[in-house]
mmCIF file of C-alpha atoms in Angstrom:
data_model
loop_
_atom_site.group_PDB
_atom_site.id
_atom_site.type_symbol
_atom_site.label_atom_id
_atom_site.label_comp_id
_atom_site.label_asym_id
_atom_site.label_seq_id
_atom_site.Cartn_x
_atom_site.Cartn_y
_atom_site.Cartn_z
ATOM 1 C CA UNK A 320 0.000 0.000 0.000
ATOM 2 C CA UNK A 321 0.888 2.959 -0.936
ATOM 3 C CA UNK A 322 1.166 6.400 1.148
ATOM 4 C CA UNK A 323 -1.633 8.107 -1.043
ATOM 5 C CA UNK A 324 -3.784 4.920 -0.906
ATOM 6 C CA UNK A 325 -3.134 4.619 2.905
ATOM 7 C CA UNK A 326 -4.093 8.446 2.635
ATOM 8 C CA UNK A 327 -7.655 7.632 1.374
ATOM 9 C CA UNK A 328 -7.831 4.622 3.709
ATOM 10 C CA UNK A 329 -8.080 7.193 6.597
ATOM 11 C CA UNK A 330 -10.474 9.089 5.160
ATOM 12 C CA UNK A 331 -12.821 6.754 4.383
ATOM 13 C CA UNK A 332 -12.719 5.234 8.021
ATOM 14 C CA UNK A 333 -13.450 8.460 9.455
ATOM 15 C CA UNK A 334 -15.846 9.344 6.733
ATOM 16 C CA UNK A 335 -17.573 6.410 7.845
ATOM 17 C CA UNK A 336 -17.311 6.975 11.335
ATOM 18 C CA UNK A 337 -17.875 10.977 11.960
ATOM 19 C CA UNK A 338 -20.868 10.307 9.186
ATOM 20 C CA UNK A 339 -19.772 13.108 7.282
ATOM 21 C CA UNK A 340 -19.635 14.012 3.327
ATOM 22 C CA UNK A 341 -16.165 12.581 1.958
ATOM 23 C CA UNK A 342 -16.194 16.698 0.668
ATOM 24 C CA UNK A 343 -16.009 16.982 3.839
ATOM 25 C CA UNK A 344 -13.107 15.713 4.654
ATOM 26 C CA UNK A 345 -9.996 16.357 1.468
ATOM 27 C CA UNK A 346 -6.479 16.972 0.791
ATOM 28 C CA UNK A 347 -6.199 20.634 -0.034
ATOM 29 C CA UNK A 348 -3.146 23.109 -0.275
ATOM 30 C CA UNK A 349 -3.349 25.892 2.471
ATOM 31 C CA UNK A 350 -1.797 29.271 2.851
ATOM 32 C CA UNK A 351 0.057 29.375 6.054
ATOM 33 C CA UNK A 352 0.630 32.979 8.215
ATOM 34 C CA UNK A 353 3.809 35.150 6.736
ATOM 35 C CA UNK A 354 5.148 38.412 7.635
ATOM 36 C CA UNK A 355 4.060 41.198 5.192
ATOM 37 C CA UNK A 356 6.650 41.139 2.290
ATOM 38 C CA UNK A 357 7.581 37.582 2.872
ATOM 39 C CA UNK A 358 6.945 34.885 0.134
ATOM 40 C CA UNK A 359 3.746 32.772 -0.111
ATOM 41 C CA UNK A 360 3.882 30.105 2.585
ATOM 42 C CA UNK A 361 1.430 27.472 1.307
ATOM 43 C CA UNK A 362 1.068 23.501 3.287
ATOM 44 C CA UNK A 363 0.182 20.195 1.784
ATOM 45 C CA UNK A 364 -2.923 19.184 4.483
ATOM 46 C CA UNK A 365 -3.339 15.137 3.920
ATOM 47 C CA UNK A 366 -6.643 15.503 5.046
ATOM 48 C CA UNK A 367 -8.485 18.889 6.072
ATOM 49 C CA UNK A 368 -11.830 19.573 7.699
ATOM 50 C CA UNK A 369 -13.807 22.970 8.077
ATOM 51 C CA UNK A 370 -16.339 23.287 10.503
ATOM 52 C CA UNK A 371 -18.157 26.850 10.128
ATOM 53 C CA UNK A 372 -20.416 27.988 12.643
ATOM 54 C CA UNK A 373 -22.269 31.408 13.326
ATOM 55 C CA UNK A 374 -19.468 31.967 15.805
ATOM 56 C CA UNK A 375 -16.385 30.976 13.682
ATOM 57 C CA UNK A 376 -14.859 28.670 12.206
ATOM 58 C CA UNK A 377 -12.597 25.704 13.033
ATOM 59 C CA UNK A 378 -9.867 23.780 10.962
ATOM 60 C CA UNK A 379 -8.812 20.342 11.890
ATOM 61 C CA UNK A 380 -5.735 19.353 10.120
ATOM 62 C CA UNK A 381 -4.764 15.453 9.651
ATOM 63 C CA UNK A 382 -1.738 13.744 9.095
ATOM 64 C CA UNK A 383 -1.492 10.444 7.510
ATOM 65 C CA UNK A 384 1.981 8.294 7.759
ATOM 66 C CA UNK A 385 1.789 4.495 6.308
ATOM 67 C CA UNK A 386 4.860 2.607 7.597
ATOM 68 C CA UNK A 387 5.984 -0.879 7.308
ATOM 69 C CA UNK A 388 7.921 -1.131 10.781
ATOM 70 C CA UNK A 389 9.350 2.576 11.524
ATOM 71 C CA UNK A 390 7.508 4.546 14.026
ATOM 72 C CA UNK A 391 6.266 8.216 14.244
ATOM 73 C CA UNK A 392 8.643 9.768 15.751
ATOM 74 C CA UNK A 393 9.061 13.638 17.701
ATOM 75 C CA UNK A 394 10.082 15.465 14.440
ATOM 76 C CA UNK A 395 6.525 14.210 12.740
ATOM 77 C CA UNK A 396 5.136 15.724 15.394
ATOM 78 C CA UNK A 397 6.611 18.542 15.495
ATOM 79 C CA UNK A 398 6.618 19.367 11.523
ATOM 80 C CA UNK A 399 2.660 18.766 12.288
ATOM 81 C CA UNK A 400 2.451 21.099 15.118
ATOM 82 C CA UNK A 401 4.381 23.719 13.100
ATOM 83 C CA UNK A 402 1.532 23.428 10.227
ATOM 84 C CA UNK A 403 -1.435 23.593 12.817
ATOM 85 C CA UNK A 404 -0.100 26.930 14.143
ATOM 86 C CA UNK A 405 0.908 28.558 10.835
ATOM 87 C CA UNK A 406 -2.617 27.814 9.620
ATOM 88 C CA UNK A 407 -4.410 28.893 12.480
ATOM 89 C CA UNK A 408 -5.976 25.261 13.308
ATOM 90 C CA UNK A 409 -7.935 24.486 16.100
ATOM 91 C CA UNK A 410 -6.950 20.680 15.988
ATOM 92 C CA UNK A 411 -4.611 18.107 14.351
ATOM 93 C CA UNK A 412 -4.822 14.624 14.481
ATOM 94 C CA UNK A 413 -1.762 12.200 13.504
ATOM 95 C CA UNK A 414 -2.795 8.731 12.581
ATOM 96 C CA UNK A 415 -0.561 5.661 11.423
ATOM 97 C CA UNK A 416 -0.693 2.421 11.004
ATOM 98 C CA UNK A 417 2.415 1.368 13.523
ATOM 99 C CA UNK A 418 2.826 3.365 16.383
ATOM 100 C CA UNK A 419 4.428 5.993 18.421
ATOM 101 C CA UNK A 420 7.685 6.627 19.673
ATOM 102 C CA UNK A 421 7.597 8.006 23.078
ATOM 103 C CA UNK A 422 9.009 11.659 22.405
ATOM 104 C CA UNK A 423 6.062 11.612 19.549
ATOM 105 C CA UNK A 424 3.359 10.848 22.495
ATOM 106 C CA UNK A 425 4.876 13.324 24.421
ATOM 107 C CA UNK A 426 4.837 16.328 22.144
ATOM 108 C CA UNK A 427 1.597 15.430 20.741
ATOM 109 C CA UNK A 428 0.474 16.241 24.382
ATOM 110 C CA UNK A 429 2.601 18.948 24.632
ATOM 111 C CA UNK A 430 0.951 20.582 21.257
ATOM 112 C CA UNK A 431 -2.705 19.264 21.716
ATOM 113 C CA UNK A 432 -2.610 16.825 19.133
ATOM 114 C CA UNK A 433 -4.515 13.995 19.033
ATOM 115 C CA UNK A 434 -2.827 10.323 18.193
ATOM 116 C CA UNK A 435 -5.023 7.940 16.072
ATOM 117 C CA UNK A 436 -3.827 4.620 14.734
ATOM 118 C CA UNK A 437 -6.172 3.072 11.596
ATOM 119 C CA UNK A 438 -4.631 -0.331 11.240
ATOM 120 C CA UNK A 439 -5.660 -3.002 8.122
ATOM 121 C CA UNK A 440 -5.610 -6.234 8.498
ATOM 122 C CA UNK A 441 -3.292 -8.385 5.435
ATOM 123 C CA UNK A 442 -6.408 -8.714 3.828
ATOM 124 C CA UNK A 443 -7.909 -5.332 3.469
ATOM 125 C CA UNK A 444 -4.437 -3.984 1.816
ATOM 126 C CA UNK A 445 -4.533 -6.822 -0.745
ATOM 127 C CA UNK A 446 -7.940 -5.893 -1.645
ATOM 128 C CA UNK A 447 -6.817 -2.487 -1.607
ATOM 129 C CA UNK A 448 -3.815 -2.860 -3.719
ATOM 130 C CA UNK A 449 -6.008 -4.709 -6.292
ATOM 131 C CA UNK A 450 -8.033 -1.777 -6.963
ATOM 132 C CA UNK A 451 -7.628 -1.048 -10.453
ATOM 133 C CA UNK A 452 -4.533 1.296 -11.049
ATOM 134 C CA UNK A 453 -6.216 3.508 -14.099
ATOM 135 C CA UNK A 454 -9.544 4.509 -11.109
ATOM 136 C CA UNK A 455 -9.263 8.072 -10.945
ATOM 137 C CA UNK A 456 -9.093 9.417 -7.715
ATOM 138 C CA UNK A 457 -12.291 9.634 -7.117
ATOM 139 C CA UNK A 458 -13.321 6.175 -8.316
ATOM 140 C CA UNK A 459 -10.252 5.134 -6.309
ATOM 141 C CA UNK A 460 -11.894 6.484 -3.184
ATOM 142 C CA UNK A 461 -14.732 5.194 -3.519
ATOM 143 C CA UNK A 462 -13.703 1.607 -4.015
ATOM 144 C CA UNK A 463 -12.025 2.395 -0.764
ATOM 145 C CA UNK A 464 -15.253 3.409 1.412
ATOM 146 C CA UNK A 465 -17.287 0.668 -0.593
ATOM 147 C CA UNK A 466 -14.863 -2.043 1.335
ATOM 148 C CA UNK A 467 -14.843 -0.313 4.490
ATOM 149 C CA UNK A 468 -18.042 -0.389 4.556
ATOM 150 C CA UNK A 469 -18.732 -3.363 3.525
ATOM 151 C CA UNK A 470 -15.651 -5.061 6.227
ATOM 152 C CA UNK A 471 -15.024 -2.281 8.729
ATOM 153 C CA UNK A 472 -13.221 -4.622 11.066
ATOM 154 C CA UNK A 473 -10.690 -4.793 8.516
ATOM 155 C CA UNK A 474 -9.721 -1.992 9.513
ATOM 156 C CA UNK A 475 -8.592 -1.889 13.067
ATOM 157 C CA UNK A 476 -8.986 1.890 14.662
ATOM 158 C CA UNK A 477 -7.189 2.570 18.136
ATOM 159 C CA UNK A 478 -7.393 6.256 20.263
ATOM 160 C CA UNK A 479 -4.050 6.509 21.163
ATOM 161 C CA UNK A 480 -3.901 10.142 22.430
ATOM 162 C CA UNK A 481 -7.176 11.854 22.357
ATOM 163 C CA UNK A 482 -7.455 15.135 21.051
ATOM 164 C CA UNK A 483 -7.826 18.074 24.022
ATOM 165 C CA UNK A 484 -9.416 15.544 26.678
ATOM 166 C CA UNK A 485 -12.034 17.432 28.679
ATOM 167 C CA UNK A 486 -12.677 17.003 32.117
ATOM 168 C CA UNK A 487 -15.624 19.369 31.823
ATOM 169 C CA UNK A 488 -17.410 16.450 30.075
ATOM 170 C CA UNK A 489 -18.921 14.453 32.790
ATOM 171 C CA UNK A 490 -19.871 17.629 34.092
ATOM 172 C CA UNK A 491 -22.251 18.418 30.802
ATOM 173 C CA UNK A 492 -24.241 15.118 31.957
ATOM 174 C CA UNK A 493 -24.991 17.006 35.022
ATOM 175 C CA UNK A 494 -25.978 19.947 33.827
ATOM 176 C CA UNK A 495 -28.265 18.229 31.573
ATOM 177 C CA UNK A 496 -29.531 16.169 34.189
ATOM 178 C CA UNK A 497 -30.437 19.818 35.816
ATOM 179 C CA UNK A 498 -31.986 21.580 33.129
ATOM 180 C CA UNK A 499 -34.824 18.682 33.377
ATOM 181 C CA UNK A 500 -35.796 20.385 36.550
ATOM 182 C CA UNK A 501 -38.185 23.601 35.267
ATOM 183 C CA UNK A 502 -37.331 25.423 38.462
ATOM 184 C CA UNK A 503 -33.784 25.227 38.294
ATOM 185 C CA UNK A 504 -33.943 25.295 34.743
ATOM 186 C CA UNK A 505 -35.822 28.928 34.981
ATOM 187 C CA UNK A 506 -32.549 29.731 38.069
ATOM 188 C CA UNK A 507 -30.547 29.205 34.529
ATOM 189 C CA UNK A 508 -31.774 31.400 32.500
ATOM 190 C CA UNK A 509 -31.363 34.216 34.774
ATOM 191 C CA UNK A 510 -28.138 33.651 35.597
ATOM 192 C CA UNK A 511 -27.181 33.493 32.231
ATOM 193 C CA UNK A 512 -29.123 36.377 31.112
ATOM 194 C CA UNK A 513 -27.320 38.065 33.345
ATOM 195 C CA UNK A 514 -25.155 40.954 31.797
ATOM 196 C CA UNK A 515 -21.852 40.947 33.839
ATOM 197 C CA UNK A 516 -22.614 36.714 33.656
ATOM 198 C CA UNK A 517 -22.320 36.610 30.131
ATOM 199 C CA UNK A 518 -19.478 39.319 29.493
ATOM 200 C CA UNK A 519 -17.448 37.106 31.520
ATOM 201 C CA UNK A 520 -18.216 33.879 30.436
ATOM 202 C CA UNK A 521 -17.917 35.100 26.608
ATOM 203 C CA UNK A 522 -13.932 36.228 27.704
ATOM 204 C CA UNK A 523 -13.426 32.642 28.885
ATOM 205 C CA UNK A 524 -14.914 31.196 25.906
ATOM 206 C CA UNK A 525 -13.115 33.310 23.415
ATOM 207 C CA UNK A 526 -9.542 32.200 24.888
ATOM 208 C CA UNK A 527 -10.604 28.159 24.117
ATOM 209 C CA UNK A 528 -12.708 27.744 20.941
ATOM 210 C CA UNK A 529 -13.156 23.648 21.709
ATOM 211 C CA UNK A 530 -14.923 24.778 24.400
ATOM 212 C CA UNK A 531 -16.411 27.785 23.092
ATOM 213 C CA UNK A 532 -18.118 25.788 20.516
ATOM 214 C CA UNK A 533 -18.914 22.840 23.181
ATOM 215 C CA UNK A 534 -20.610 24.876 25.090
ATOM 216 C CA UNK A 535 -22.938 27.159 22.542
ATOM 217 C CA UNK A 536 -23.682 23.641 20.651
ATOM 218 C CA UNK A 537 -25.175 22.473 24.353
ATOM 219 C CA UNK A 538 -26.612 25.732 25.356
ATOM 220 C CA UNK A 539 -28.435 25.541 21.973
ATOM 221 C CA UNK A 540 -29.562 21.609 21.530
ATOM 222 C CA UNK A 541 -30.687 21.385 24.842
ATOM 223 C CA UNK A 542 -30.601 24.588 26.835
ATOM 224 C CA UNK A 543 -33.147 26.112 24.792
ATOM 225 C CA UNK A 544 -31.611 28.846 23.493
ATOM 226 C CA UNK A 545 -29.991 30.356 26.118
ATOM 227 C CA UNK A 546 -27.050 31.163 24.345
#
């Protein structure tokens, strides 16, 4: 398997799995930040996703390395990191199909990036070598997502390092549990309609967009609008 097929490999798993468009999810050329006067800066993004929202919008960059026996190692990670902050990215994700050295795992925590391993079995990169060379890349990818669909335990997908872990999760399920309570759910709303409240919580928010957009997607799905 090649690196470009291993490429598409990725993106159909996680087509598959985030049950997104495959145009949502493409290798693209970016234009990185530069100094005024400086040349054009532009990256090669394996994969690259944009999620717009009403507040902003947020890039998540992706990395793809095949490798037969070599593993990721720190300088990877840290040509990876370099890209995520030149293009402004609010997340980057590094998957392989060996593993990680230990300097990798610990800049990846270091820089907030997240460590995925998509891992096919013998079989699935026979059946993706025989894919007919003349597909165009398109057809190619395709092909690809056909037979991950059709097997996805060929294709063996392992969090190693997940991307910004958020304590602040289990604490959503309360909060939810909360807001089923009409009186304290009307307490809510006050306190969040509260001027110096919301002037203060919209500071916080603006210094972490993960949870920026966390919370406004929860405030709006099931707080009722009180965002």
């Amino acid at each position: 398997m090649k690196g470009s097929d291993y490429e598409q490999l990725v993106r159909a798993v996680l087509v598959r799995k985030l049950n997104i468009s495959p145009d949502e999810l493409k290798s693209t050329r970016e234009e990185g930040v530069t100094f005024p006067g400086d040349p054009e800066l532009r990256h090669q993004i394996d994969l690259y996703h944009l999620d717009s929202t009403e507040i902003a919008d947020y890039i998540t960059i992706i990395e793809c390395k095949w490798r037969t026996n070599v593993l990721v190692d720190q300088e990877l990670l840290a040509k990876l990191a370099y890209v995520k902050g030149s293009l402004k990215a609010s997340k980057a994700i590094m998957v392989t199909n060996v593993d990680f050295t230990a300097g990798a795992r610990a800049l990846a925590k270091a820089e907030k990036i997240a460590l995925l391993k998509v891992v096919p079995d013998e079989e699935f990169v026979q059946e993706v070598n025989s894919i007919e060379s003349r597909a165009t890349a398109d057809e190619f990818f395709d092909a690809v997502l056909s037979r991950v669909t059709a097997r996805p335990r060929g294709c063996d997908t392992v969090v190693v390092s997940r991307l910004l872990p958020d304590p602040n999760d289990r604490g959503l399920d309360l909060i939810d549990q909360l807001l089923s309570d009409p009186t304290v759910r009307n307490e809510v709303e006050k306190f969040v309609n509260d001027p110096a409240v919301r002037e203060t919580a919209s500071r916080i928010l603006r210094d972490n967009p993960d949870l920026e957009r966390k919370a406004r997607d929860f405030l709006r799905g099931r707080g009722g609008g009180l965002f």
